[in-house]
JSON list of C-alpha atoms in Angstrom, two decimals:
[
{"chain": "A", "resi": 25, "resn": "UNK", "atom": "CA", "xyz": [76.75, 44.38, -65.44]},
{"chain": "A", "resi": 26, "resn": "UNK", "atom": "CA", "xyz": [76.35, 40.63, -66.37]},
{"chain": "A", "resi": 27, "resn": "UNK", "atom": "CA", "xyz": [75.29, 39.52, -63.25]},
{"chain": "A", "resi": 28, "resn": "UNK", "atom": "CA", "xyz": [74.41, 35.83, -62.50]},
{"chain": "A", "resi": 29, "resn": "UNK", "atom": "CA", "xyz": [72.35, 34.78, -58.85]},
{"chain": "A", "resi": 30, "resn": "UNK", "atom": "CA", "xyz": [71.48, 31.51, -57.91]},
{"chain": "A", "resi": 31, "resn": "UNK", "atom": "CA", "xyz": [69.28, 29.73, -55.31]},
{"chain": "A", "resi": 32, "resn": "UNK", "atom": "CA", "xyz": [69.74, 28.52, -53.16]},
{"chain": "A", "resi": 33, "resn": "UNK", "atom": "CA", "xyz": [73.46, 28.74, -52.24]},
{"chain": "A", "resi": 34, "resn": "UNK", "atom": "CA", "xyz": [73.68, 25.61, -50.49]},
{"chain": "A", "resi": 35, "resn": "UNK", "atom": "CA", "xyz": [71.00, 22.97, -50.22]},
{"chain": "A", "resi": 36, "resn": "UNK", "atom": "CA", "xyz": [70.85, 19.67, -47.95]},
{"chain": "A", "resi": 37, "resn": "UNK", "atom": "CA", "xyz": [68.02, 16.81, -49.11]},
{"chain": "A", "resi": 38, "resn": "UNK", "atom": "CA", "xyz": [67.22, 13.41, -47.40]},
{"chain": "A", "resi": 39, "resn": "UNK", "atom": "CA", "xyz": [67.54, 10.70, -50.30]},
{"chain": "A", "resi": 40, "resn": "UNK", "atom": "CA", "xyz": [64.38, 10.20, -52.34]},
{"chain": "A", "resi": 41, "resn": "UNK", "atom": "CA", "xyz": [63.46, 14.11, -52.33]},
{"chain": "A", "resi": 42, "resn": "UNK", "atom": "CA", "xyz": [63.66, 16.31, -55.36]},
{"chain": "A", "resi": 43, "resn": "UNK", "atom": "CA", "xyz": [65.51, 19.50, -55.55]},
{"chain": "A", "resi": 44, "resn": "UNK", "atom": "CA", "xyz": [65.11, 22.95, -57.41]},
{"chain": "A", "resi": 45, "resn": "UNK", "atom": "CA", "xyz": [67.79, 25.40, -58.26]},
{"chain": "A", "resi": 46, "resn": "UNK", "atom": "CA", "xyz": [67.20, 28.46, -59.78]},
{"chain": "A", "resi": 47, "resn": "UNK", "atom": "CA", "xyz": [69.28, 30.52, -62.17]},
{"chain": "A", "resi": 48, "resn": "UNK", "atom": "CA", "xyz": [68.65, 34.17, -62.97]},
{"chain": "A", "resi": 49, "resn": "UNK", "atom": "CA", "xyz": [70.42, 37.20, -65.12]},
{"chain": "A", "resi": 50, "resn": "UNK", "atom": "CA", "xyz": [69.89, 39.81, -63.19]},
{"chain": "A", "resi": 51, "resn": "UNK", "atom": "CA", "xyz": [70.51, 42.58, -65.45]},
{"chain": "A", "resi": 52, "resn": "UNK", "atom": "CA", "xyz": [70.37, 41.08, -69.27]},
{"chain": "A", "resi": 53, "resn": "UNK", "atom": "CA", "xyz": [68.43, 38.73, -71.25]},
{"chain": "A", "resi": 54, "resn": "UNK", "atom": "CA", "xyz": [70.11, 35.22, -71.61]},
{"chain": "A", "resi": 55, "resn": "UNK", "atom": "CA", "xyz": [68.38, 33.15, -74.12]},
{"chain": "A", "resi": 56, "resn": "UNK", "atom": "CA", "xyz": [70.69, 30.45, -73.43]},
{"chain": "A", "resi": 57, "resn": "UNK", "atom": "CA", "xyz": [71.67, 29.39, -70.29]},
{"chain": "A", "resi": 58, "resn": "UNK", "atom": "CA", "xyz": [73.86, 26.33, -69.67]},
{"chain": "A", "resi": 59, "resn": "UNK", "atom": "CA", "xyz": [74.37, 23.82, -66.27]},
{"chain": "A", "resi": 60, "resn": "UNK", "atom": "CA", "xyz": [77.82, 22.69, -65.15]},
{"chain": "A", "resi": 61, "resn": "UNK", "atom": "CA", "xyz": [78.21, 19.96, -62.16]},
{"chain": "A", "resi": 62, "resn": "UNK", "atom": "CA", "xyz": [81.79, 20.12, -60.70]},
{"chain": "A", "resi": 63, "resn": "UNK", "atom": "CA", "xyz": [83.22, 17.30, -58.53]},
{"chain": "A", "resi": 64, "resn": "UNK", "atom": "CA", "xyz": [85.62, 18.50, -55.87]},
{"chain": "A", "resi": 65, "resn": "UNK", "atom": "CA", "xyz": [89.03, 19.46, -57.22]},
{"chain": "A", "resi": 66, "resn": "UNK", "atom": "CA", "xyz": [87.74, 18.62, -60.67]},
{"chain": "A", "resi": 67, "resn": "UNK", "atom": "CA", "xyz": [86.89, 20.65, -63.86]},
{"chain": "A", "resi": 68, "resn": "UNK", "atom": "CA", "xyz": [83.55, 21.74, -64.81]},
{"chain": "A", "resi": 69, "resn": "UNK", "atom": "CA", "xyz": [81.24, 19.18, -66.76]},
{"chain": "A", "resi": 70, "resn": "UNK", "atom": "CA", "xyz": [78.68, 20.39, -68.91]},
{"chain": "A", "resi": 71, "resn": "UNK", "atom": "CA", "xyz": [75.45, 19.12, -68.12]},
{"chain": "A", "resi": 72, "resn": "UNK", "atom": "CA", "xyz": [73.10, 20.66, -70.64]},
{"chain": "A", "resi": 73, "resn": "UNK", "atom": "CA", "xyz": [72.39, 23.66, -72.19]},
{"chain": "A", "resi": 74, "resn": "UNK", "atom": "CA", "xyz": [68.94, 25.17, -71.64]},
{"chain": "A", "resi": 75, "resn": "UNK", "atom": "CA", "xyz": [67.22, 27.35, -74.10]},
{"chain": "A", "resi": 76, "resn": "UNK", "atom": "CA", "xyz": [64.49, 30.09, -73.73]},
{"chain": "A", "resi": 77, "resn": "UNK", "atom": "CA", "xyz": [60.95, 28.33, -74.61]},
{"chain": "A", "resi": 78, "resn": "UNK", "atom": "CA", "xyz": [62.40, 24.88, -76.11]},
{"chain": "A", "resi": 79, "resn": "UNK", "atom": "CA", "xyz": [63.83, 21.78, -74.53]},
{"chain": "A", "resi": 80, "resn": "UNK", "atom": "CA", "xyz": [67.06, 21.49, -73.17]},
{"chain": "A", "resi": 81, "resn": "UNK", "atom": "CA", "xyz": [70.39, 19.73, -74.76]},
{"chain": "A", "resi": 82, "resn": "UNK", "atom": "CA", "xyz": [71.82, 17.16, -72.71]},
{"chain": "A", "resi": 83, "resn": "UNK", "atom": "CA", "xyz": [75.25, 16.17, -73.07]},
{"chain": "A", "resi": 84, "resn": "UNK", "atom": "CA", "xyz": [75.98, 12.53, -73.31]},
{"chain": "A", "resi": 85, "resn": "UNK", "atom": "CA", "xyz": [75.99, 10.96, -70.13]},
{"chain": "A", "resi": 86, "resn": "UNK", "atom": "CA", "xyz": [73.43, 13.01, -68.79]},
{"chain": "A", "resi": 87, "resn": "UNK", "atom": "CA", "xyz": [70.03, 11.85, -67.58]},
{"chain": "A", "resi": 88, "resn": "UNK", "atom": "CA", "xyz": [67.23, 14.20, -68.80]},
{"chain": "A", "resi": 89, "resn": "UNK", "atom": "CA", "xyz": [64.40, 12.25, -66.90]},
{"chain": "A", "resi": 90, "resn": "UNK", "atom": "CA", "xyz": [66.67, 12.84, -63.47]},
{"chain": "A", "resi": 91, "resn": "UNK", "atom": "CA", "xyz": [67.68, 16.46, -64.13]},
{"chain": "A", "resi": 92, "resn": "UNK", "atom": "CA", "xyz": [65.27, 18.73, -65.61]},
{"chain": "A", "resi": 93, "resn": "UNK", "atom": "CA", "xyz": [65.65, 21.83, -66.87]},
{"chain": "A", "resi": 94, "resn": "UNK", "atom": "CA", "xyz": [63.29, 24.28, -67.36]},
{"chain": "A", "resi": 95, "resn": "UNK", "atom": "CA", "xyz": [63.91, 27.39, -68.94]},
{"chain": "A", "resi": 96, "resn": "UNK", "atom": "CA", "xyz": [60.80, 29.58, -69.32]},
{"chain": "A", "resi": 97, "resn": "UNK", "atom": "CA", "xyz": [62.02, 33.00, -69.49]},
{"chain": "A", "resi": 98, "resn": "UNK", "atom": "CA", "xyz": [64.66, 35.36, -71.03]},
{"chain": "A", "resi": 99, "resn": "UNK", "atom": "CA", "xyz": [66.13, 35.46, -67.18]},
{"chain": "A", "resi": 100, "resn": "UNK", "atom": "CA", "xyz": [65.54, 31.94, -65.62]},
{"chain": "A", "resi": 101, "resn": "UNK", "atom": "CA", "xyz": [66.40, 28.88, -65.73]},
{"chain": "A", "resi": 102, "resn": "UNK", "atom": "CA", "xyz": [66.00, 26.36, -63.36]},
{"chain": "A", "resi": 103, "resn": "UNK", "atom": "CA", "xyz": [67.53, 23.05, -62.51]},
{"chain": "A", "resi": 104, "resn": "UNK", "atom": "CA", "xyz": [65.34, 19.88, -60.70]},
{"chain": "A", "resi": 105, "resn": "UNK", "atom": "CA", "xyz": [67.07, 16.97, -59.20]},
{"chain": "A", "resi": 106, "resn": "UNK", "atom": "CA", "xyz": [64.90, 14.59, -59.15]},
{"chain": "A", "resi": 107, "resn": "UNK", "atom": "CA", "xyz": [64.85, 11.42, -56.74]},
{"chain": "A", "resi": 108, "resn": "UNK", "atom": "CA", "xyz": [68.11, 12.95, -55.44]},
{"chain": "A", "resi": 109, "resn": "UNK", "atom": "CA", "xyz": [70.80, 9.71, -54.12]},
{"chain": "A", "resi": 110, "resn": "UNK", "atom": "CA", "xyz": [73.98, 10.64, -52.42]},
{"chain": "A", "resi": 111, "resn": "UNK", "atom": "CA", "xyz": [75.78, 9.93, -55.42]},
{"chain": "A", "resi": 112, "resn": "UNK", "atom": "CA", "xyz": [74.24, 13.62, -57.04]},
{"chain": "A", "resi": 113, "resn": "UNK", "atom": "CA", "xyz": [75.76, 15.69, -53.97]},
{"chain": "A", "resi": 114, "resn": "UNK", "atom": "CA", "xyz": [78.32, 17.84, -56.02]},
{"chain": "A", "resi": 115, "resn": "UNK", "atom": "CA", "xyz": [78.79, 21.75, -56.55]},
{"chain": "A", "resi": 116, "resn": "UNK", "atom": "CA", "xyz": [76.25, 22.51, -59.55]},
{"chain": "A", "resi": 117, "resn": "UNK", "atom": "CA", "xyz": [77.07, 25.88, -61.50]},
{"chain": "A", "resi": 118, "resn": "UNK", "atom": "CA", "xyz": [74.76, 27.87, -64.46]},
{"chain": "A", "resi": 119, "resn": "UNK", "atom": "CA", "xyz": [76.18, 30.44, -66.48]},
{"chain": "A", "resi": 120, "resn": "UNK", "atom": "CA", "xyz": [73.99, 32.67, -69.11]},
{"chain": "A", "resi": 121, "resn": "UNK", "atom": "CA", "xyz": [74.80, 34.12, -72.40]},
{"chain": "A", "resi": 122, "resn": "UNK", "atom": "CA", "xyz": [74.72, 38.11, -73.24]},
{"chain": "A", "resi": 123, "resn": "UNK", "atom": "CA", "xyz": [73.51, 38.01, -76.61]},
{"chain": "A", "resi": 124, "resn": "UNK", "atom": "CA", "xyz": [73.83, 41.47, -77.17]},
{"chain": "A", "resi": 125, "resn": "UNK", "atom": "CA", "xyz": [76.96, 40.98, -76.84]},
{"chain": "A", "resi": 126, "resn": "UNK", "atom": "CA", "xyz": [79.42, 39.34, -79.76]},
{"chain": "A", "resi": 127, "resn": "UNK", "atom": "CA", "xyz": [81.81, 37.57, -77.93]},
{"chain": "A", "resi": 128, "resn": "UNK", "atom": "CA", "xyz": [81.10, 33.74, -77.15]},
{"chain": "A", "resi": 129, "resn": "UNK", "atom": "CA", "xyz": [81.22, 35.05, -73.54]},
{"chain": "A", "resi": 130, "resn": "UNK", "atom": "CA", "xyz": [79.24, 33.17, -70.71]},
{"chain": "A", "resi": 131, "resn": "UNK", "atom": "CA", "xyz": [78.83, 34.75, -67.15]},
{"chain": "A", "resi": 132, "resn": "UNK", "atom": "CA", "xyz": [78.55, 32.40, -63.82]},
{"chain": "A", "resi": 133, "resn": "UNK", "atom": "CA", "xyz": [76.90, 31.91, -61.27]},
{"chain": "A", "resi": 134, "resn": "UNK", "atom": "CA", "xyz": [78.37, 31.44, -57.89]},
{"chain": "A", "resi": 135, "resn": "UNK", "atom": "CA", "xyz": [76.83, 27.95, -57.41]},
{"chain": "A", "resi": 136, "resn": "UNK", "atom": "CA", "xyz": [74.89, 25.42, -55.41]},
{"chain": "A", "resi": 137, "resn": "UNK", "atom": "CA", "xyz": [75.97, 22.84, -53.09]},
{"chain": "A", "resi": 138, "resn": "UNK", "atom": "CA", "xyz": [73.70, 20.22, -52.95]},
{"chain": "A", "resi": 139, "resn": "UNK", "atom": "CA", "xyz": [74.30, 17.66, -50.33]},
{"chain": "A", "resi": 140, "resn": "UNK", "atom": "CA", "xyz": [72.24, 14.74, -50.03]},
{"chain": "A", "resi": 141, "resn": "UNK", "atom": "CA", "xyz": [72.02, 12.59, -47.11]},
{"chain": "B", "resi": 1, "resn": "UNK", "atom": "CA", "xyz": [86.51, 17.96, -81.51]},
{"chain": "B", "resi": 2, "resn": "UNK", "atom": "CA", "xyz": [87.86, 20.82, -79.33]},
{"chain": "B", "resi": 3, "resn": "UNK", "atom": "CA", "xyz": [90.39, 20.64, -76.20]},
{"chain": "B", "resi": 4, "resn": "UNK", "atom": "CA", "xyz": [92.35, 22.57, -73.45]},
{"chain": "B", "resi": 5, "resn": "UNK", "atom": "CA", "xyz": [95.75, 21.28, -72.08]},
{"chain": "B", "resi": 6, "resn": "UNK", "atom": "CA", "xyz": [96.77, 22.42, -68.60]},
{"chain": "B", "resi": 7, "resn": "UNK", "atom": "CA", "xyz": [99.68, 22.27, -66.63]},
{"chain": "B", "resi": 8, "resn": "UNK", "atom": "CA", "xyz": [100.12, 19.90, -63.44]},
{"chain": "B", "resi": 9, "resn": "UNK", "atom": "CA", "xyz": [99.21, 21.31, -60.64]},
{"chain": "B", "resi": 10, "resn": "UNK", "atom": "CA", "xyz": [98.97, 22.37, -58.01]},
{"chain": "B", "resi": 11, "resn": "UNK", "atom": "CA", "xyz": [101.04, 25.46, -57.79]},
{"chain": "B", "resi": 12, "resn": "UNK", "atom": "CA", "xyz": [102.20, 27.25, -54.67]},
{"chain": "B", "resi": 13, "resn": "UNK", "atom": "CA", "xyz": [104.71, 30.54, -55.03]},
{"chain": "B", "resi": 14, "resn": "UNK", "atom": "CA", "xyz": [105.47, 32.88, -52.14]},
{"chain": "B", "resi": 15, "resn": "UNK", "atom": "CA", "xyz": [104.40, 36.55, -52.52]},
{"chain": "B", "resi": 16, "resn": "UNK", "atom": "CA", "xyz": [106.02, 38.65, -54.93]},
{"chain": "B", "resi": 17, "resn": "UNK", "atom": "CA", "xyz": [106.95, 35.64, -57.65]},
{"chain": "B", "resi": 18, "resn": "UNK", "atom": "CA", "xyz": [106.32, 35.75, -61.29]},
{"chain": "B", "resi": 19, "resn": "UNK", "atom": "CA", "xyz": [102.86, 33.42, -62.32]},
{"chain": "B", "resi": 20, "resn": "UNK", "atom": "CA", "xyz": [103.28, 31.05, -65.36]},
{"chain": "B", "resi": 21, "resn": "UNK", "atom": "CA", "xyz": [100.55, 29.14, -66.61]},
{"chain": "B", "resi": 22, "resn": "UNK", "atom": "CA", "xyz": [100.64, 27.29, -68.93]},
{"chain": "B", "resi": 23, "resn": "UNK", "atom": "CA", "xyz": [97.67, 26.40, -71.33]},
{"chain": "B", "resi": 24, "resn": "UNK", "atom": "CA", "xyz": [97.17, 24.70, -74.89]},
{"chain": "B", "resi": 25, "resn": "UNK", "atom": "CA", "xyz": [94.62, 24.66, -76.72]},
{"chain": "B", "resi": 26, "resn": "UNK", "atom": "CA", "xyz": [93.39, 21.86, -79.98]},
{"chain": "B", "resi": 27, "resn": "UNK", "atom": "CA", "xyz": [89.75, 23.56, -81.98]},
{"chain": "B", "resi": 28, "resn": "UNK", "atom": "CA", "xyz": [88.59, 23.60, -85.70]},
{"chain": "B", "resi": 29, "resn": "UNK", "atom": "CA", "xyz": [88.51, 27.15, -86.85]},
{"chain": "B", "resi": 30, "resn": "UNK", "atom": "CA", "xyz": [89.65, 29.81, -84.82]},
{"chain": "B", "resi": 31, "resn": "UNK", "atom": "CA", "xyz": [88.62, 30.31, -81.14]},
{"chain": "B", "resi": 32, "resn": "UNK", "atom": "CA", "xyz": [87.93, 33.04, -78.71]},
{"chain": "B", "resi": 33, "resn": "UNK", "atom": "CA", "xyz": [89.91, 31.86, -75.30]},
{"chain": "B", "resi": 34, "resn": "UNK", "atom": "CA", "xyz": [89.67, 32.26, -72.06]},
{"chain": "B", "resi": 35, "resn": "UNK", "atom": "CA", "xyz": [90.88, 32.28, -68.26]},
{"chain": "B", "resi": 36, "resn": "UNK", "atom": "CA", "xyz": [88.46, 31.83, -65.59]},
{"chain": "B", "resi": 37, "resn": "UNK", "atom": "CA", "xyz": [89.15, 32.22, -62.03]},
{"chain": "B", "resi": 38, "resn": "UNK", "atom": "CA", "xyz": [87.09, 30.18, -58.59]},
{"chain": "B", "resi": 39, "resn": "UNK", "atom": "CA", "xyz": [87.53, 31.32, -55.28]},
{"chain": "B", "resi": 40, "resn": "UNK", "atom": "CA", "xyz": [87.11, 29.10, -52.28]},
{"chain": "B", "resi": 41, "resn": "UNK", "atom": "CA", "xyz": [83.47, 28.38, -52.66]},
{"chain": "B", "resi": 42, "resn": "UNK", "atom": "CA", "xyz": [82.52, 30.53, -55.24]},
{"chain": "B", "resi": 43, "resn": "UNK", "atom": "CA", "xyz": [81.25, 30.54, -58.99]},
{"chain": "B", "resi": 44, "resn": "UNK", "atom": "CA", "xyz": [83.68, 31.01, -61.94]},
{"chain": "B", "resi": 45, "resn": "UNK", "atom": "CA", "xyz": [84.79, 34.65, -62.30]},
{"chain": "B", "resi": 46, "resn": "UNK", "atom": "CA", "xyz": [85.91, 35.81, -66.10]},
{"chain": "B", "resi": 47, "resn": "UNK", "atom": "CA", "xyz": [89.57, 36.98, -65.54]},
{"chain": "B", "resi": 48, "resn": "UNK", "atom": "CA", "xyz": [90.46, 37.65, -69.12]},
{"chain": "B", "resi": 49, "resn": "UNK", "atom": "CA", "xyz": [89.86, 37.01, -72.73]},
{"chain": "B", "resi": 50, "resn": "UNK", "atom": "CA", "xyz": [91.19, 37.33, -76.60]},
{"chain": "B", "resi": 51, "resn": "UNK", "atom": "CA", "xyz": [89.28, 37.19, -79.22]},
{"chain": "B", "resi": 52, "resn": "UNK", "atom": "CA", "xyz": [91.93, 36.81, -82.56]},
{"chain": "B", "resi": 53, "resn": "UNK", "atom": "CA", "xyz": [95.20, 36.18, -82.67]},
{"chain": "B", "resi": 54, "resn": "UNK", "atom": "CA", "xyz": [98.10, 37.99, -81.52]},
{"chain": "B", "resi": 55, "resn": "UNK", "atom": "CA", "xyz": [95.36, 39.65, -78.88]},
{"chain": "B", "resi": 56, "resn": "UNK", "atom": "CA", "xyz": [96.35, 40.12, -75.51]},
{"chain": "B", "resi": 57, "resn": "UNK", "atom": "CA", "xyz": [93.74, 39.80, -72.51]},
{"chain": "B", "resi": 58, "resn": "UNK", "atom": "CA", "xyz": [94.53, 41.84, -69.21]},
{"chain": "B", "resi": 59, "resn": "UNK", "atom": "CA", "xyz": [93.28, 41.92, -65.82]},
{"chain": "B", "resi": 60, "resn": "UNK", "atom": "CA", "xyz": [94.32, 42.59, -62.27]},
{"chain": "B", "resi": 61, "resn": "UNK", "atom": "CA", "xyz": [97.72, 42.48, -63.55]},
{"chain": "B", "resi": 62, "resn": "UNK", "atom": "CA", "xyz": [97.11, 39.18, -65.10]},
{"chain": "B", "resi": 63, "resn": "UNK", "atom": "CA", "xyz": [97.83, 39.04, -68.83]},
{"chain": "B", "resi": 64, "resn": "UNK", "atom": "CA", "xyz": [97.96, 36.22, -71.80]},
{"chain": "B", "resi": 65, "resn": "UNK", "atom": "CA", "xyz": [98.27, 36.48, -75.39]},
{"chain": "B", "resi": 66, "resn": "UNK", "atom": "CA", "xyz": [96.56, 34.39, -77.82]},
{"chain": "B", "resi": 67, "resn": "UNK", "atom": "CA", "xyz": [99.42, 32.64, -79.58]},
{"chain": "B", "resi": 68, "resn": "UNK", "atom": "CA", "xyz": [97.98, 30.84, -82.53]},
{"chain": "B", "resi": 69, "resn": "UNK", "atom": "CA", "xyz": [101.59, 29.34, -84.20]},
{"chain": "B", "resi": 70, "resn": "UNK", "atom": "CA", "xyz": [101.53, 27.50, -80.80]},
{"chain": "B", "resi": 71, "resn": "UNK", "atom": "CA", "xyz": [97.98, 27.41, -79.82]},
{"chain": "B", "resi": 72, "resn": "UNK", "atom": "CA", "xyz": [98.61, 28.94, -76.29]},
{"chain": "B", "resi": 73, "resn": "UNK", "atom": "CA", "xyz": [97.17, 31.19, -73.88]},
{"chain": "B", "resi": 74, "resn": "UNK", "atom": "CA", "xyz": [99.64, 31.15, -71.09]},
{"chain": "B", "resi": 75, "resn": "UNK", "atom": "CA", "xyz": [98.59, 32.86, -68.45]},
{"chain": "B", "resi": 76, "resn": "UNK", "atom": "CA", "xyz": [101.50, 35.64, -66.23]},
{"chain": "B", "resi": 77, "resn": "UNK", "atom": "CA", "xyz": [101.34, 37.85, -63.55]},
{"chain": "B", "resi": 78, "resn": "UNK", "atom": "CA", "xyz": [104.23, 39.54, -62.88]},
{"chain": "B", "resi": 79, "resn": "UNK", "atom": "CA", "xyz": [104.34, 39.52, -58.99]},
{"chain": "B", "resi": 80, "resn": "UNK", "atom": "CA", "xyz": [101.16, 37.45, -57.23]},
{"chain": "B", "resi": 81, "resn": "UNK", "atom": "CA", "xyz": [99.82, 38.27, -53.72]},
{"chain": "B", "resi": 82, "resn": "UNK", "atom": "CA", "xyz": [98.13, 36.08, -51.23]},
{"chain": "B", "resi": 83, "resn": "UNK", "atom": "CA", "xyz": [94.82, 37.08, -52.68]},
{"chain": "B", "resi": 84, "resn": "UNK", "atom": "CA", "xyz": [95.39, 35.69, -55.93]},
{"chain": "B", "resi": 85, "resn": "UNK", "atom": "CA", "xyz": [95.36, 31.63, -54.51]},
{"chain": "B", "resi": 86, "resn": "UNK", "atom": "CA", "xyz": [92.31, 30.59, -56.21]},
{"chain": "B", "resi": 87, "resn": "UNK", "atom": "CA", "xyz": [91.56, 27.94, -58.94]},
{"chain": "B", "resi": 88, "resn": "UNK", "atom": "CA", "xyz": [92.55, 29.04, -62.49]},
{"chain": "B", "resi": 89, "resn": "UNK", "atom": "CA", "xyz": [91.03, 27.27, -65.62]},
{"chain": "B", "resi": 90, "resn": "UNK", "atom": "CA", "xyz": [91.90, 27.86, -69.10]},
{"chain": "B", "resi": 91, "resn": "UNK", "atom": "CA", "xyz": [88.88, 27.38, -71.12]},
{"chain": "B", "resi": 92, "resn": "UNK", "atom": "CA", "xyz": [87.90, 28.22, -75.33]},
{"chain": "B", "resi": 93, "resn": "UNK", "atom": "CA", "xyz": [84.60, 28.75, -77.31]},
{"chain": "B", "resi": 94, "resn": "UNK", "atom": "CA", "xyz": [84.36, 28.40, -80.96]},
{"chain": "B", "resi": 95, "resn": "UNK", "atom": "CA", "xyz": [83.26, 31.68, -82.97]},
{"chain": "B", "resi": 96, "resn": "UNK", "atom": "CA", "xyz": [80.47, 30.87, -83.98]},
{"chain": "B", "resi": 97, "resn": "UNK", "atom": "CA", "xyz": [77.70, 33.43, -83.54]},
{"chain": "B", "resi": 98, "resn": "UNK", "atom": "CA", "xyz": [74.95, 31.19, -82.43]},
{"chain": "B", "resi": 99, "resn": "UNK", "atom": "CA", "xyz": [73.65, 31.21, -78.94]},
{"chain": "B", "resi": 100, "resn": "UNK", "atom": "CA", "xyz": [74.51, 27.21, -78.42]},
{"chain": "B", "resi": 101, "resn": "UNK", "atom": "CA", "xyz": [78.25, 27.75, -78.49]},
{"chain": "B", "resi": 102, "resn": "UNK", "atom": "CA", "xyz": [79.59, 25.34, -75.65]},
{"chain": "B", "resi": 103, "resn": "UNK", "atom": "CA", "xyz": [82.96, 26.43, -73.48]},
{"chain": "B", "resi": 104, "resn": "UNK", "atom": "CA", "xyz": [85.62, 23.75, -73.31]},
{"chain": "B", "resi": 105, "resn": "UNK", "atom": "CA", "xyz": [87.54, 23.80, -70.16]},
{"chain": "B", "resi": 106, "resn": "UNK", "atom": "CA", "xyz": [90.66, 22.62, -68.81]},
{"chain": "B", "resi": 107, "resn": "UNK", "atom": "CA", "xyz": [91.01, 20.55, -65.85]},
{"chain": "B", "resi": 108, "resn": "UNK", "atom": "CA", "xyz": [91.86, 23.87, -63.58]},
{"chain": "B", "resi": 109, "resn": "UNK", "atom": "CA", "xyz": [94.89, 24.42, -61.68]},
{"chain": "B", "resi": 110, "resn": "UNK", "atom": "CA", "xyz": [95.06, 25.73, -57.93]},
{"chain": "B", "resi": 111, "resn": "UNK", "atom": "CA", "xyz": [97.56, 28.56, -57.12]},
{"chain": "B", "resi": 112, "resn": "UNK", "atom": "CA", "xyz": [98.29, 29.16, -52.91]},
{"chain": "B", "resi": 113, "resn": "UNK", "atom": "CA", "xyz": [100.46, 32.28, -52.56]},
{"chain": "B", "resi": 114, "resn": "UNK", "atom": "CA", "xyz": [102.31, 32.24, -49.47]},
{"chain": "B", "resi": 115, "resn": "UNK", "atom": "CA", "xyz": [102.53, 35.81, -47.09]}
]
């Protein structure tokens, strides 16, 4: 159980284009769903968490007008780059939260590479 | 605000060897805690968990304990095989119930076993 997909796996974009990645529980509702970029060799860096039917919570740092999150359902979630630049090209991650379960416990996806040339 | 200390790494033990790693942990309030493992190319994989201290999390022979007179949750394995060289990240959550609870995580260390 707790299974997290997302699409596509990997993803390659001329500069200037936008990009959508998609974030799904496959077998639970997640009314919260959060977005991680991770830089090679690096930790994980919150991006923002997303929210079933609101707007999303960007950390600090983070440009909401560039990445935009949609979240319209108890199962997806997805992630826009918009205008992508070489400087976005980076391993982007989602992860959903079980609420029927009590732990603070978040389940991952297994990622997108976006390259952008 | 909250934080998680990692060992230096990188890490690389030959078959067989015992698996410390080390992890630290600074939060308001106590925490759940956890270890997350990344494959080559892959997502983060849950590997354990504790939820209260004194609780031990286990897994694929993996175990830590949640130490909270030294805010640890060292990671051990007892004898590590080739398919254990991944990236390993120590991360925490504070207990609160809501929904918006945010993981902290620590820079990640990579383990290569060698045959």
């Amino acid at each position: 159980g707790a299974v997290v997909s997302q699409h596509p796996s990997r993803v390659i974009c001329k500069s200037g284009t936008s990009v959508k990645i998609e974030c799904r529980s496959l077998d639970f509702q997640a009314t919260t769903m959060f977005w991680y970029r991770q830089f090679p060799k690096q930790s994980l860096m919150l991006m923002a968490t997303s929210n079933e039917g609101s707007k999303a919570t960007y950390e600090q740092g983070v440009e909401k007008d560039k990445f935009l999150i949609n979240h319209a359902s108890l199962t997806l979630s997805t992630l826009t780059v918009t205008s992508a630049h070489p400087e976005d090209s980076s391993f982007y991650i989602c992860s959903a939260r079980d609420l029927s379960r009590q732990v603070n416990e978040q389940y991952f996806g297994p990622g997108t590479r976006l390259t952008v040339t | 605000g909250n934080s998680v200390t990692q060992m230096e790494g990188p890490v690389t033990l030959s078959e067989e060897a015992f698996l410390t790693i080390n992890c630290t942990y600074t939060a308001t309030g106590y925490p759940s805690l956890f270890w997350y493992v990344q494959y080559p190319g892959e997502g983060l994989q849950l590997l354990l968990k504790a939820t209260k201290a004194d609780d031990k999390g286990s897994n694929k022979g993996f175990e830590a304990t949640y130490r909270k007179e030294t805010t640890s949750f060292h990671l051990e394995k007892g004898s590590v095989q080739v398919s254990d060289s991944a990236v390993y990240f120590c991360a925490l959550s504070d207990r609160r119930t809501g929904a918006n609870s945010k993981l902290t995580f620590g820079k990640g260390i990579t383990l290569s076993v060698r045959p």
